mmCIF file of C-alpha atoms in Angstrom:
data_model
loop_
_atom_site.group_PDB
_atom_site.id
_atom_site.type_symbol
_atom_site.label_atom_id
_atom_site.label_comp_id
_atom_site.label_asym_id
_atom_site.label_seq_id
_atom_site.Cartn_x
_atom_site.Cartn_y
_atom_site.Cartn_z
ATOM 1 C CA MET A 14 0.000 0.000 0.000
ATOM 2 C CA ILE A 15 1.034 3.622 -0.514
ATOM 3 C CA ILE A 16 0.596 5.596 2.708
ATOM 4 C CA GLY A 17 0.576 9.371 2.403
ATOM 5 C CA VAL A 18 1.179 11.962 5.108
ATOM 6 C CA PRO A 19 0.428 15.571 4.108
ATOM 7 C CA LYS A 20 1.505 18.545 6.159
ATOM 8 C CA GLU A 21 -1.266 19.738 8.459
ATOM 9 C CA VAL A 22 -2.851 23.003 7.331
ATOM 10 C CA LYS A 23 -5.242 23.819 10.164
ATOM 11 C CA ASP A 24 -4.278 27.028 11.980
ATOM 12 C CA HIS A 25 -1.065 26.442 13.945
ATOM 13 C CA GLU A 26 -1.468 22.661 13.698
ATOM 14 C CA THR A 27 2.082 21.527 14.355
ATOM 15 C CA ARG A 28 1.643 17.783 14.835
ATOM 16 C CA VAL A 29 2.350 15.107 12.228
ATOM 17 C CA ALA A 30 0.545 11.795 11.764
ATOM 18 C CA LEU A 31 3.569 9.537 11.320
ATOM 19 C CA THR A 32 7.054 9.585 12.855
ATOM 20 C CA PRO A 33 10.239 8.504 11.050
ATOM 21 C CA ALA A 34 10.210 5.365 13.207
ATOM 22 C CA GLY A 35 6.763 4.508 11.878
ATOM 23 C CA ALA A 36 7.826 5.194 8.314
ATOM 24 C CA LYS A 37 10.761 2.830 8.764
ATOM 25 C CA GLU A 38 8.515 -0.003 9.964
ATOM 26 C CA LEU A 39 6.057 0.488 7.109
ATOM 27 C CA LYS A 40 8.896 0.485 4.592
ATOM 28 C CA ALA A 41 10.315 -2.692 6.121
ATOM 29 C CA ALA A 42 6.900 -4.321 5.697
ATOM 30 C CA GLY A 43 6.972 -3.566 1.964
ATOM 31 C CA HIS A 44 4.832 -0.439 1.848
ATOM 32 C CA SER A 45 5.624 2.943 0.297
ATOM 33 C CA VAL A 46 5.461 6.118 2.368
ATOM 34 C CA LEU A 47 4.975 9.607 0.920
ATOM 35 C CA ILE A 48 5.702 12.528 3.245
ATOM 36 C CA GLU A 49 4.985 16.107 2.241
ATOM 37 C CA GLN A 50 8.033 18.333 2.562
ATOM 38 C CA HIS A 51 8.439 19.789 6.084
ATOM 39 C CA ALA A 52 5.416 17.821 7.397
ATOM 40 C CA GLY A 53 7.234 16.817 10.580
ATOM 41 C CA GLU A 54 9.441 19.848 11.042
ATOM 42 C CA LEU A 55 7.364 21.541 13.759
ATOM 43 C CA SER A 56 7.269 18.279 15.716
ATOM 44 C CA ALA A 57 11.090 18.133 15.570
ATOM 45 C CA PHE A 58 11.247 15.486 12.789
ATOM 46 C CA SER A 59 13.228 16.633 9.746
ATOM 47 C CA ASP A 60 12.858 15.586 6.125
ATOM 48 C CA ASP A 61 16.292 13.970 6.446
ATOM 49 C CA ASP A 62 14.949 11.835 9.298
ATOM 50 C CA TYR A 63 12.129 10.550 7.077
ATOM 51 C CA GLN A 64 14.404 9.965 4.111
ATOM 52 C CA ALA A 65 16.780 7.980 6.300
ATOM 53 C CA ALA A 66 13.786 5.842 7.293
ATOM 54 C CA GLY A 67 13.026 5.110 3.638
ATOM 55 C CA ALA A 68 10.155 7.536 3.031
ATOM 56 C CA GLU A 69 9.857 9.631 -0.140
ATOM 57 C CA ILE A 70 9.683 13.388 0.418
ATOM 58 C CA VAL A 71 7.355 15.175 -2.029
ATOM 59 C CA GLY A 72 6.964 18.899 -2.525
ATOM 60 C CA GLU A 73 3.197 19.285 -2.780
ATOM 61 C CA ALA A 74 0.253 18.074 -0.737
ATOM 62 C CA GLY A 75 -1.664 17.372 -3.948
ATOM 63 C CA HIS A 76 0.892 14.726 -4.923
ATOM 64 C CA VAL A 77 0.466 12.982 -1.571
ATOM 65 C CA TRP A 78 -3.335 12.964 -1.783
ATOM 66 C CA ALA A 79 -3.397 11.884 -5.426
ATOM 67 C CA HIS A 80 -1.012 8.945 -5.137
ATOM 68 C CA ALA A 81 -1.731 7.526 -1.673
ATOM 69 C CA ASP A 82 -4.104 4.630 -1.104
ATOM 70 C CA MET A 83 -4.469 5.779 2.497
ATOM 71 C CA VAL A 84 -3.890 9.292 3.794
ATOM 72 C CA VAL A 85 -3.007 9.515 7.476
ATOM 73 C CA LYS A 86 -3.547 12.886 9.168
ATOM 74 C CA VAL A 87 -3.925 14.416 12.601
ATOM 75 C CA LYS A 88 -6.843 16.835 12.225
ATOM 76 C CA GLU A 89 -9.981 16.825 10.124
ATOM 77 C CA PRO A 90 -9.538 18.224 6.602
ATOM 78 C CA VAL A 91 -10.280 21.903 6.138
ATOM 79 C CA GLU A 92 -12.266 23.193 3.166
ATOM 80 C CA LYS A 93 -9.283 23.750 0.876
ATOM 81 C CA GLU A 94 -8.394 20.061 1.233
ATOM 82 C CA TYR A 95 -11.805 18.810 0.085
ATOM 83 C CA VAL A 96 -10.659 19.061 -3.542
ATOM 84 C CA HIS A 97 -8.336 16.101 -2.912
ATOM 85 C CA PHE A 98 -11.131 13.690 -1.932
ATOM 86 C CA ARG A 99 -11.780 10.859 -4.407
ATOM 87 C CA PRO A 100 -13.497 7.463 -4.572
ATOM 88 C CA GLY A 101 -11.432 4.627 -3.136
ATOM 89 C CA LEU A 102 -9.387 6.854 -0.831
ATOM 90 C CA THR A 103 -9.072 5.830 2.806
ATOM 91 C CA LEU A 104 -8.647 8.749 5.218
ATOM 92 C CA PHE A 105 -7.437 7.939 8.730
ATOM 93 C CA THR A 106 -7.523 10.906 11.107
ATOM 94 C CA TYR A 107 -9.522 12.730 13.757
ATOM 95 C CA LEU A 108 -12.753 13.701 11.977
ATOM 96 C CA HIS A 109 -15.115 15.067 14.673
ATOM 97 C CA LEU A 110 -17.905 15.144 12.107
ATOM 98 C CA ALA A 111 -20.869 15.846 14.405
ATOM 99 C CA PRO A 112 -20.533 19.664 14.193
ATOM 100 C CA LEU A 113 -19.225 19.581 10.586
ATOM 101 C CA PRO A 114 -22.064 18.723 8.170
ATOM 102 C CA ALA A 115 -20.231 20.195 5.163
ATOM 103 C CA LEU A 116 -17.250 17.876 5.668
ATOM 104 C CA THR A 117 -19.594 14.931 6.199
ATOM 105 C CA GLU A 118 -21.415 15.687 2.942
ATOM 106 C CA LYS A 119 -18.181 16.023 0.983
ATOM 107 C CA LEU A 120 -16.754 12.728 2.299
ATOM 108 C CA MET A 121 -19.995 10.996 1.290
ATOM 109 C CA GLU A 122 -20.210 12.733 -2.080
ATOM 110 C CA ARG A 123 -16.640 11.730 -2.994
ATOM 111 C CA GLN A 124 -17.083 8.196 -1.559
ATOM 112 C CA VAL A 125 -14.148 8.426 0.819
ATOM 113 C CA THR A 126 -13.735 5.789 3.512
ATOM 114 C CA GLY A 127 -13.324 8.100 6.490
ATOM 115 C CA ILE A 128 -12.014 6.353 9.614
ATOM 116 C CA ALA A 129 -12.085 8.562 12.695
ATOM 117 C CA TYR A 130 -9.588 8.114 15.497
ATOM 118 C CA GLU A 131 -12.132 9.329 18.033
ATOM 119 C CA THR A 132 -14.753 6.591 17.488
ATOM 120 C CA ILE A 133 -12.471 3.537 17.434
ATOM 121 C CA THR A 134 -12.985 1.340 20.486
ATOM 122 C CA ASP A 135 -10.918 -1.388 22.105
ATOM 123 C CA SER A 136 -11.857 -4.629 23.854
ATOM 124 C CA LEU A 137 -12.693 -2.701 27.037
ATOM 125 C CA GLY A 138 -14.996 -0.318 25.214
ATOM 126 C CA THR A 139 -12.655 2.637 25.721
ATOM 127 C CA LEU A 140 -11.413 5.071 23.061
ATOM 128 C CA PRO A 141 -7.699 4.268 22.683
ATOM 129 C CA LEU A 142 -6.899 6.880 20.027
ATOM 130 C CA LEU A 143 -8.680 9.696 21.812
ATOM 131 C CA THR A 144 -7.051 8.967 25.169
ATOM 132 C CA PRO A 145 -3.514 10.340 24.570
ATOM 133 C CA MET A 146 -4.722 13.674 23.205
ATOM 134 C CA SER A 147 -7.304 13.915 25.977
ATOM 135 C CA GLU A 148 -4.458 13.442 28.446
ATOM 136 C CA VAL A 149 -2.485 16.235 26.794
ATOM 137 C CA ALA A 150 -5.479 18.579 26.481
ATOM 138 C CA GLY A 151 -6.577 17.944 30.060
ATOM 139 C CA ARG A 152 -3.152 18.815 31.418
ATOM 140 C CA LEU A 153 -2.788 21.792 29.095
ATOM 141 C CA SER A 154 -6.199 23.168 30.055
ATOM 142 C CA VAL A 155 -4.970 24.003 33.558
ATOM 143 C CA GLN A 156 -1.736 25.563 32.319
ATOM 144 C CA VAL A 157 -3.705 27.681 29.854
ATOM 145 C CA GLY A 158 -6.321 28.562 32.440
ATOM 146 C CA ALA A 159 -3.670 29.604 34.942
ATOM 147 C CA ALA A 160 -2.088 31.895 32.337
ATOM 148 C CA TYR A 161 -5.403 33.518 31.413
ATOM 149 C CA LEU A 162 -6.189 34.174 35.066
ATOM 150 C CA GLU A 163 -3.312 36.642 34.994
ATOM 151 C CA LYS A 164 -4.482 40.244 34.764
ATOM 152 C CA SER A 165 -2.460 40.932 31.616
ATOM 153 C CA ASN A 166 -4.467 38.229 29.828
ATOM 154 C CA GLY A 167 -7.853 39.522 30.935
ATOM 155 C CA GLY A 168 -8.246 37.369 34.020
ATOM 156 C CA ARG A 169 -9.000 38.166 37.651
ATOM 157 C CA GLY A 170 -5.329 38.459 38.544
ATOM 158 C CA LEU A 171 -5.117 35.230 40.525
ATOM 159 C CA LEU A 172 -2.212 32.888 41.166
ATOM 160 C CA LEU A 173 -3.765 29.455 40.765
ATOM 161 C CA GLY A 174 -2.177 27.974 43.873
ATOM 162 C CA GLY A 175 -2.346 31.092 46.056
ATOM 163 C CA ILE A 176 0.334 31.659 48.698
ATOM 164 C CA PRO A 177 0.439 31.231 52.501
ATOM 165 C CA GLY A 178 -2.276 33.433 53.903
ATOM 166 C CA VAL A 179 -4.019 33.871 50.521
ATOM 167 C CA PRO A 180 -6.429 31.187 49.281
ATOM 168 C CA PRO A 181 -5.875 29.385 45.968
ATOM 169 C CA ALA A 182 -8.109 29.656 42.909
ATOM 170 C CA ASP A 183 -11.266 27.560 42.702
ATOM 171 C CA VAL A 184 -11.168 25.182 39.698
ATOM 172 C CA CYS A 185 -14.375 23.497 38.510
ATOM 173 C CA ILE A 186 -13.968 20.588 36.083
ATOM 174 C CA ILE A 187 -17.061 19.493 34.150
ATOM 175 C CA GLY A 188 -16.648 15.803 33.347
ATOM 176 C CA GLY A 189 -14.645 13.173 35.190
ATOM 177 C CA GLY A 190 -13.207 11.276 32.240
ATOM 178 C CA ILE A 191 -9.695 11.335 30.801
ATOM 179 C CA VAL A 192 -9.658 15.110 30.288
ATOM 180 C CA GLY A 193 -11.101 15.826 33.719
ATOM 181 C CA THR A 194 -8.822 13.419 35.551
ATOM 182 C CA ASN A 195 -5.686 14.825 33.933
ATOM 183 C CA ALA A 196 -6.837 18.396 34.518
ATOM 184 C CA ALA A 197 -7.389 17.579 38.184
ATOM 185 C CA LYS A 198 -3.875 16.129 38.510
ATOM 186 C CA ILE A 199 -2.278 19.339 37.282
ATOM 187 C CA ALA A 200 -4.637 21.666 39.160
ATOM 188 C CA LEU A 201 -3.994 19.838 42.421
ATOM 189 C CA GLY A 202 -0.270 19.841 41.724
ATOM 190 C CA MET A 203 -0.391 23.620 41.323
ATOM 191 C CA GLY A 204 -2.202 23.964 44.639
ATOM 192 C CA ALA A 205 -5.722 24.833 43.461
ATOM 193 C CA LYS A 206 -9.006 23.885 45.090
ATOM 194 C CA VAL A 207 -10.575 21.384 42.681
ATOM 195 C CA THR A 208 -14.187 20.307 42.170
ATOM 196 C CA ILE A 209 -15.143 17.640 39.610
ATOM 197 C CA VAL A 210 -18.732 17.438 38.374
ATOM 198 C CA ASP A 211 -20.008 14.263 36.710
ATOM 199 C CA ARG A 212 -23.359 12.503 36.343
ATOM 200 C CA ASN A 213 -21.847 9.052 36.929
ATOM 201 C CA LEU A 214 -21.809 8.384 40.678
ATOM 202 C CA HIS A 215 -19.615 5.322 40.245
ATOM 203 C CA ARG A 216 -17.027 7.464 38.488
ATOM 204 C CA LEU A 217 -17.185 10.065 41.262
ATOM 205 C CA ARG A 218 -16.447 7.336 43.804
ATOM 206 C CA GLU A 219 -13.477 6.216 41.702
ATOM 207 C CA LEU A 220 -12.179 9.787 41.550
ATOM 208 C CA ASP A 221 -12.559 10.171 45.300
ATOM 209 C CA ASP A 222 -10.382 7.075 45.728
ATOM 210 C CA ILE A 223 -7.874 8.094 43.027
ATOM 211 C CA PHE A 224 -7.269 11.492 44.598
ATOM 212 C CA GLY A 225 -7.546 10.365 48.206
ATOM 213 C CA GLY A 226 -10.350 12.787 48.976
ATOM 214 C CA ARG A 227 -8.303 15.811 47.851
ATOM 215 C CA VAL A 228 -10.864 16.776 45.198
ATOM 216 C CA PHE A 229 -14.469 17.736 45.836
ATOM 217 C CA THR A 230 -16.951 15.691 43.806
ATOM 218 C CA LEU A 231 -20.430 16.785 42.772
ATOM 219 C CA ALA A 232 -23.261 14.891 41.100
ATOM 220 C CA SER A 233 -24.214 16.731 37.934
ATOM 221 C CA ASN A 234 -27.572 18.481 38.014
ATOM 222 C CA LEU A 235 -28.730 21.980 37.160
ATOM 223 C CA HIS A 236 -28.425 23.296 40.710
ATOM 224 C CA ASN A 237 -24.982 21.816 41.401
ATOM 225 C CA VAL A 238 -23.506 22.945 38.077
ATOM 226 C CA THR A 239 -24.901 26.445 38.555
ATOM 227 C CA GLU A 240 -23.428 26.803 42.033
ATOM 228 C CA ALA A 241 -20.069 25.238 41.133
ATOM 229 C CA VAL A 242 -19.649 27.507 38.105
ATOM 230 C CA ARG A 243 -20.683 30.581 40.081
ATOM 231 C CA ALA A 244 -17.970 29.885 42.691
ATOM 232 C CA ALA A 245 -15.239 29.008 40.185
ATOM 233 C CA ASP A 246 -12.316 31.104 39.028
ATOM 234 C CA LEU A 247 -11.483 28.572 36.307
ATOM 235 C CA VAL A 248 -13.993 26.238 34.620
ATOM 236 C CA ILE A 249 -12.747 23.397 32.406
ATOM 237 C CA GLY A 250 -15.153 21.558 30.096
ATOM 238 C CA GLY A 251 -14.269 17.940 29.426
ATOM 239 C CA VAL A 252 -17.580 16.295 28.499
ATOM 240 C CA LEU A 253 -17.576 13.624 25.787
ATOM 241 C CA ILE A 254 -20.262 11.611 24.034
ATOM 242 C CA PRO A 255 -18.304 9.483 21.510
ATOM 243 C CA GLY A 256 -18.888 10.722 17.971
ATOM 244 C CA ALA A 257 -21.758 13.017 18.945
ATOM 245 C CA ALA A 258 -22.030 16.731 19.599
ATOM 246 C CA ALA A 259 -21.172 17.645 23.182
ATOM 247 C CA PRO A 260 -24.151 18.555 25.379
ATOM 248 C CA LYS A 261 -24.353 22.182 26.575
ATOM 249 C CA ILE A 262 -23.798 21.716 30.304
ATOM 250 C CA VAL A 263 -22.934 25.327 31.171
ATOM 251 C CA THR A 264 -25.630 27.723 29.944
ATOM 252 C CA ALA A 265 -25.304 31.374 28.974
ATOM 253 C CA GLU A 266 -27.298 32.247 32.099
ATOM 254 C CA MET A 267 -24.731 30.458 34.257
ATOM 255 C CA VAL A 268 -21.937 32.395 32.561
ATOM 256 C CA ARG A 269 -23.702 35.672 33.357
ATOM 257 C CA GLY A 270 -23.607 34.671 37.021
ATOM 258 C CA MET A 271 -19.847 34.020 37.080
ATOM 259 C CA LYS A 272 -17.138 36.234 38.540
ATOM 260 C CA ARG A 273 -15.783 38.940 36.242
ATOM 261 C CA GLY A 274 -12.366 37.864 34.989
ATOM 262 C CA ALA A 275 -13.043 34.167 35.530
ATOM 263 C CA VAL A 276 -11.725 31.851 32.824
ATOM 264 C CA MET A 277 -13.416 29.046 30.875
ATOM 265 C CA VAL A 278 -11.478 26.447 28.855
ATOM 266 C CA ASP A 279 -13.692 24.229 26.670
ATOM 267 C CA VAL A 280 -11.725 21.109 25.767
ATOM 268 C CA ALA A 281 -14.894 19.650 24.187
ATOM 269 C CA ILE A 282 -14.966 22.398 21.546
ATOM 270 C CA ASP A 283 -13.943 20.095 18.689
ATOM 271 C CA GLN A 284 -17.247 18.292 19.311
ATOM 272 C CA GLY A 285 -19.173 21.558 19.454
ATOM 273 C CA GLY A 286 -18.315 22.502 23.043
ATOM 274 C CA CYS A 287 -20.065 21.917 26.368
ATOM 275 C CA PHE A 288 -20.482 25.637 27.157
ATOM 276 C CA GLU A 289 -23.397 27.413 25.506
ATOM 277 C CA THR A 290 -21.223 30.510 25.025
ATOM 278 C CA ALA A 291 -18.338 28.604 23.432
ATOM 279 C CA ARG A 292 -17.307 28.998 19.795
ATOM 280 C CA PRO A 293 -14.236 27.514 18.104
ATOM 281 C CA THR A 294 -11.043 29.570 18.255
ATOM 282 C CA THR A 295 -7.517 29.117 16.932
ATOM 283 C CA HIS A 296 -3.993 29.386 18.266
ATOM 284 C CA SER A 297 -3.725 32.653 16.303
ATOM 285 C CA ASP A 298 -6.779 34.138 18.029
ATOM 286 C CA PRO A 299 -7.389 31.885 21.033
ATOM 287 C CA SER A 300 -9.663 33.790 23.415
ATOM 288 C CA TYR A 301 -12.620 36.140 23.705
ATOM 289 C CA GLU A 302 -14.898 37.475 26.444
ATOM 290 C CA VAL A 303 -18.577 36.942 27.143
ATOM 291 C CA ASP A 304 -20.120 38.891 30.045
ATOM 292 C CA GLY A 305 -16.646 39.620 31.380
ATOM 293 C CA VAL A 306 -15.650 35.938 31.409
ATOM 294 C CA VAL A 307 -12.586 34.891 29.369
ATOM 295 C CA HIS A 308 -13.243 31.958 27.004
ATOM 296 C CA TYR A 309 -10.433 29.808 25.567
ATOM 297 C CA CYS A 310 -11.837 27.399 22.948
ATOM 298 C CA VAL A 311 -8.956 26.307 20.698
ATOM 299 C CA THR A 312 -9.953 23.176 18.774
ATOM 300 C CA ASN A 313 -6.445 21.709 18.568
ATOM 301 C CA MET A 314 -4.917 22.460 21.944
ATOM 302 C CA PRO A 315 -2.308 19.638 21.835
ATOM 303 C CA ALA A 316 -0.676 21.343 18.835
ATOM 304 C CA SER A 317 0.986 23.754 21.251
ATOM 305 C CA VAL A 318 3.212 20.891 22.451
ATOM 306 C CA PRO A 319 3.702 19.010 19.174
ATOM 307 C CA ASN A 320 6.656 16.808 20.025
ATOM 308 C CA THR A 321 4.939 15.337 23.079
ATOM 309 C CA SER A 322 1.590 15.186 21.282
ATOM 310 C CA THR A 323 2.894 13.561 18.101
ATOM 311 C CA LEU A 324 4.745 10.878 20.030
ATOM 312 C CA GLY A 325 1.755 10.218 22.277
ATOM 313 C CA LEU A 326 -0.684 10.107 19.362
ATOM 314 C CA THR A 327 1.389 7.899 17.081
ATOM 315 C CA ASN A 328 2.110 5.459 19.912
ATOM 316 C CA ALA A 329 -1.622 4.783 19.817
ATOM 317 C CA THR A 330 -2.438 5.153 16.112
ATOM 318 C CA PHE A 331 0.473 3.347 14.471
ATOM 319 C CA PRO A 332 -0.633 -0.243 15.237
ATOM 320 C CA TYR A 333 -3.898 0.558 13.450
ATOM 321 C CA VAL A 334 -2.018 2.086 10.514
ATOM 322 C CA GLN A 335 -0.077 -1.173 10.204
ATOM 323 C CA ARG A 336 -3.262 -3.248 10.175
ATOM 324 C CA LEU A 337 -5.027 -1.032 7.650
ATOM 325 C CA ALA A 338 -1.951 -1.065 5.404
ATOM 326 C CA GLN A 339 -2.334 -4.829 5.050
ATOM 327 C CA GLY A 340 -5.813 -4.316 3.611
ATOM 328 C CA VAL A 341 -8.564 -1.991 4.779
ATOM 329 C CA LYS A 342 -11.537 -4.325 4.367
ATOM 330 C CA ALA A 343 -9.753 -7.265 5.989
ATOM 331 C CA ALA A 344 -8.663 -5.093 8.917
ATOM 332 C CA LEU A 345 -12.197 -3.807 9.476
ATOM 333 C CA LEU A 346 -13.730 -7.287 9.308
ATOM 334 C CA ALA A 347 -11.121 -8.641 11.731
ATOM 335 C CA ASP A 348 -11.535 -5.912 14.360
ATOM 336 C CA SER A 349 -15.015 -4.693 15.266
ATOM 337 C CA GLY A 350 -13.512 -1.911 17.401
ATOM 338 C CA LEU A 351 -11.590 -0.574 14.405
ATOM 339 C CA ALA A 352 -14.759 -0.865 12.310
ATOM 340 C CA GLU A 353 -16.473 1.441 14.818
ATOM 341 C CA GLY A 354 -14.096 4.116 13.569
ATOM 342 C CA VAL A 355 -15.624 4.125 10.075
ATOM 343 C CA ASN A 356 -17.744 7.258 9.770
ATOM 344 C CA THR A 357 -18.236 7.235 5.981
ATOM 345 C CA HIS A 358 -17.825 4.480 3.393
ATOM 346 C CA GLU A 359 -18.698 4.445 -0.325
ATOM 347 C CA GLY A 360 -21.069 7.385 0.002
ATOM 348 C CA VAL A 361 -22.841 6.108 3.121
ATOM 349 C CA LEU A 362 -22.754 7.561 6.638
ATOM 350 C CA CYS A 363 -21.835 4.791 9.084
ATOM 351 C CA CYS A 364 -21.689 6.528 12.486
ATOM 352 C CA GLU A 365 -24.981 6.720 14.359
ATOM 353 C CA PRO A 366 -24.062 9.617 16.721
ATOM 354 C CA VAL A 367 -23.034 11.748 13.737
ATOM 355 C CA ALA A 368 -26.252 10.820 11.929
ATOM 356 C CA VAL A 369 -28.348 11.771 14.950
ATOM 357 C CA SER A 370 -26.479 15.065 15.376
ATOM 358 C CA GLN A 371 -27.016 16.005 11.723
ATOM 359 C CA GLY A 372 -30.435 14.453 11.123
ATOM 360 C CA LYS A 373 -29.100 12.069 8.466
ATOM 361 C CA GLN A 374 -29.691 8.431 7.580
ATOM 362 C CA TRP A 375 -26.974 5.893 8.370
ATOM 363 C CA LYS A 376 -26.079 2.227 7.971
ATOM 364 C CA PRO A 377 -23.750 0.070 10.099
ATOM 365 C CA ILE A 378 -20.396 -0.533 8.424
ATOM 366 C CA HIS A 379 -20.712 -4.297 8.923
ATOM 367 C CA SER A 380 -23.723 -4.446 6.604
ATOM 368 C CA LEU A 381 -21.764 -2.635 3.893
ATOM 369 C CA LEU A 382 -18.633 -4.753 4.204
ATOM 370 C CA GLN A 383 -20.557 -8.013 3.984
#
């Protein structure tokens, strides 16, 4: 198979979908690897590194898209990349289609097999390709939030951990999953007061054990969320419904009741966001204010630490790349969890949460493969 890796073009997207080590293994297995010039440079992988691994460096993204049997990316294609879609192409990347009907339509129209990292499951029912970037984003969310609490960045002028005689900032984390757990680790490490809100009582008990009672846990309901957000200096949104649009947990009315200069970081923004006042932002223009509350809603947060993020992501994705390179249909039939990642195939939408979010018809991938 010919595997192609174009350079990411989303605003300040600095990650790359394949490392030189991965290229070397694919080459050793008899595959060809096309890497767009400078694709790995911002993740600290040079063209020379890829060439030494046996990959071919090409000067234009169009050449990669046109000649590859499977294109491996990090982020969902942006509009200027839609022109490269064609029947028979397999696209393996984060897609986050629920809030992107135009991309969904174009993948179906061009009959691309779109396999989304974020909907692949493993034998435990977890999301193995979403986990590493959720870990990065969760940890980053606190660092970012702490920076935006500084007065020069529009915040209240708080030091997250306080000092002796001065209380620390109050951090409210919405969602106790991978993002929330990693955010709590960093917030606690920086000395903040941390509250985690989740609707799953079993998960709240687990978190109480994990953190030895050092975090406050709250069952999610309208009253508790309202009060927790009102008291918070920093609110982090980490709610996930696999493949579907994120529910709006924090309403505009709740935001109006928050402290002036408080900060909100919506890690769920690439699935539409879990704050009603959230809208996607970029690394070039990352924040804005609503009712005096600073919002940070960058859709590709891990791109700010690309070396760590690329290594963490490819540790998880590369075994799937290897399987797909041996034959896409065979790989999907052999692994039902990998098949769950198929969002579009031969003009058909195959992901139920995306279909529900967009009001479209869908069919299970298994019925199409058989």
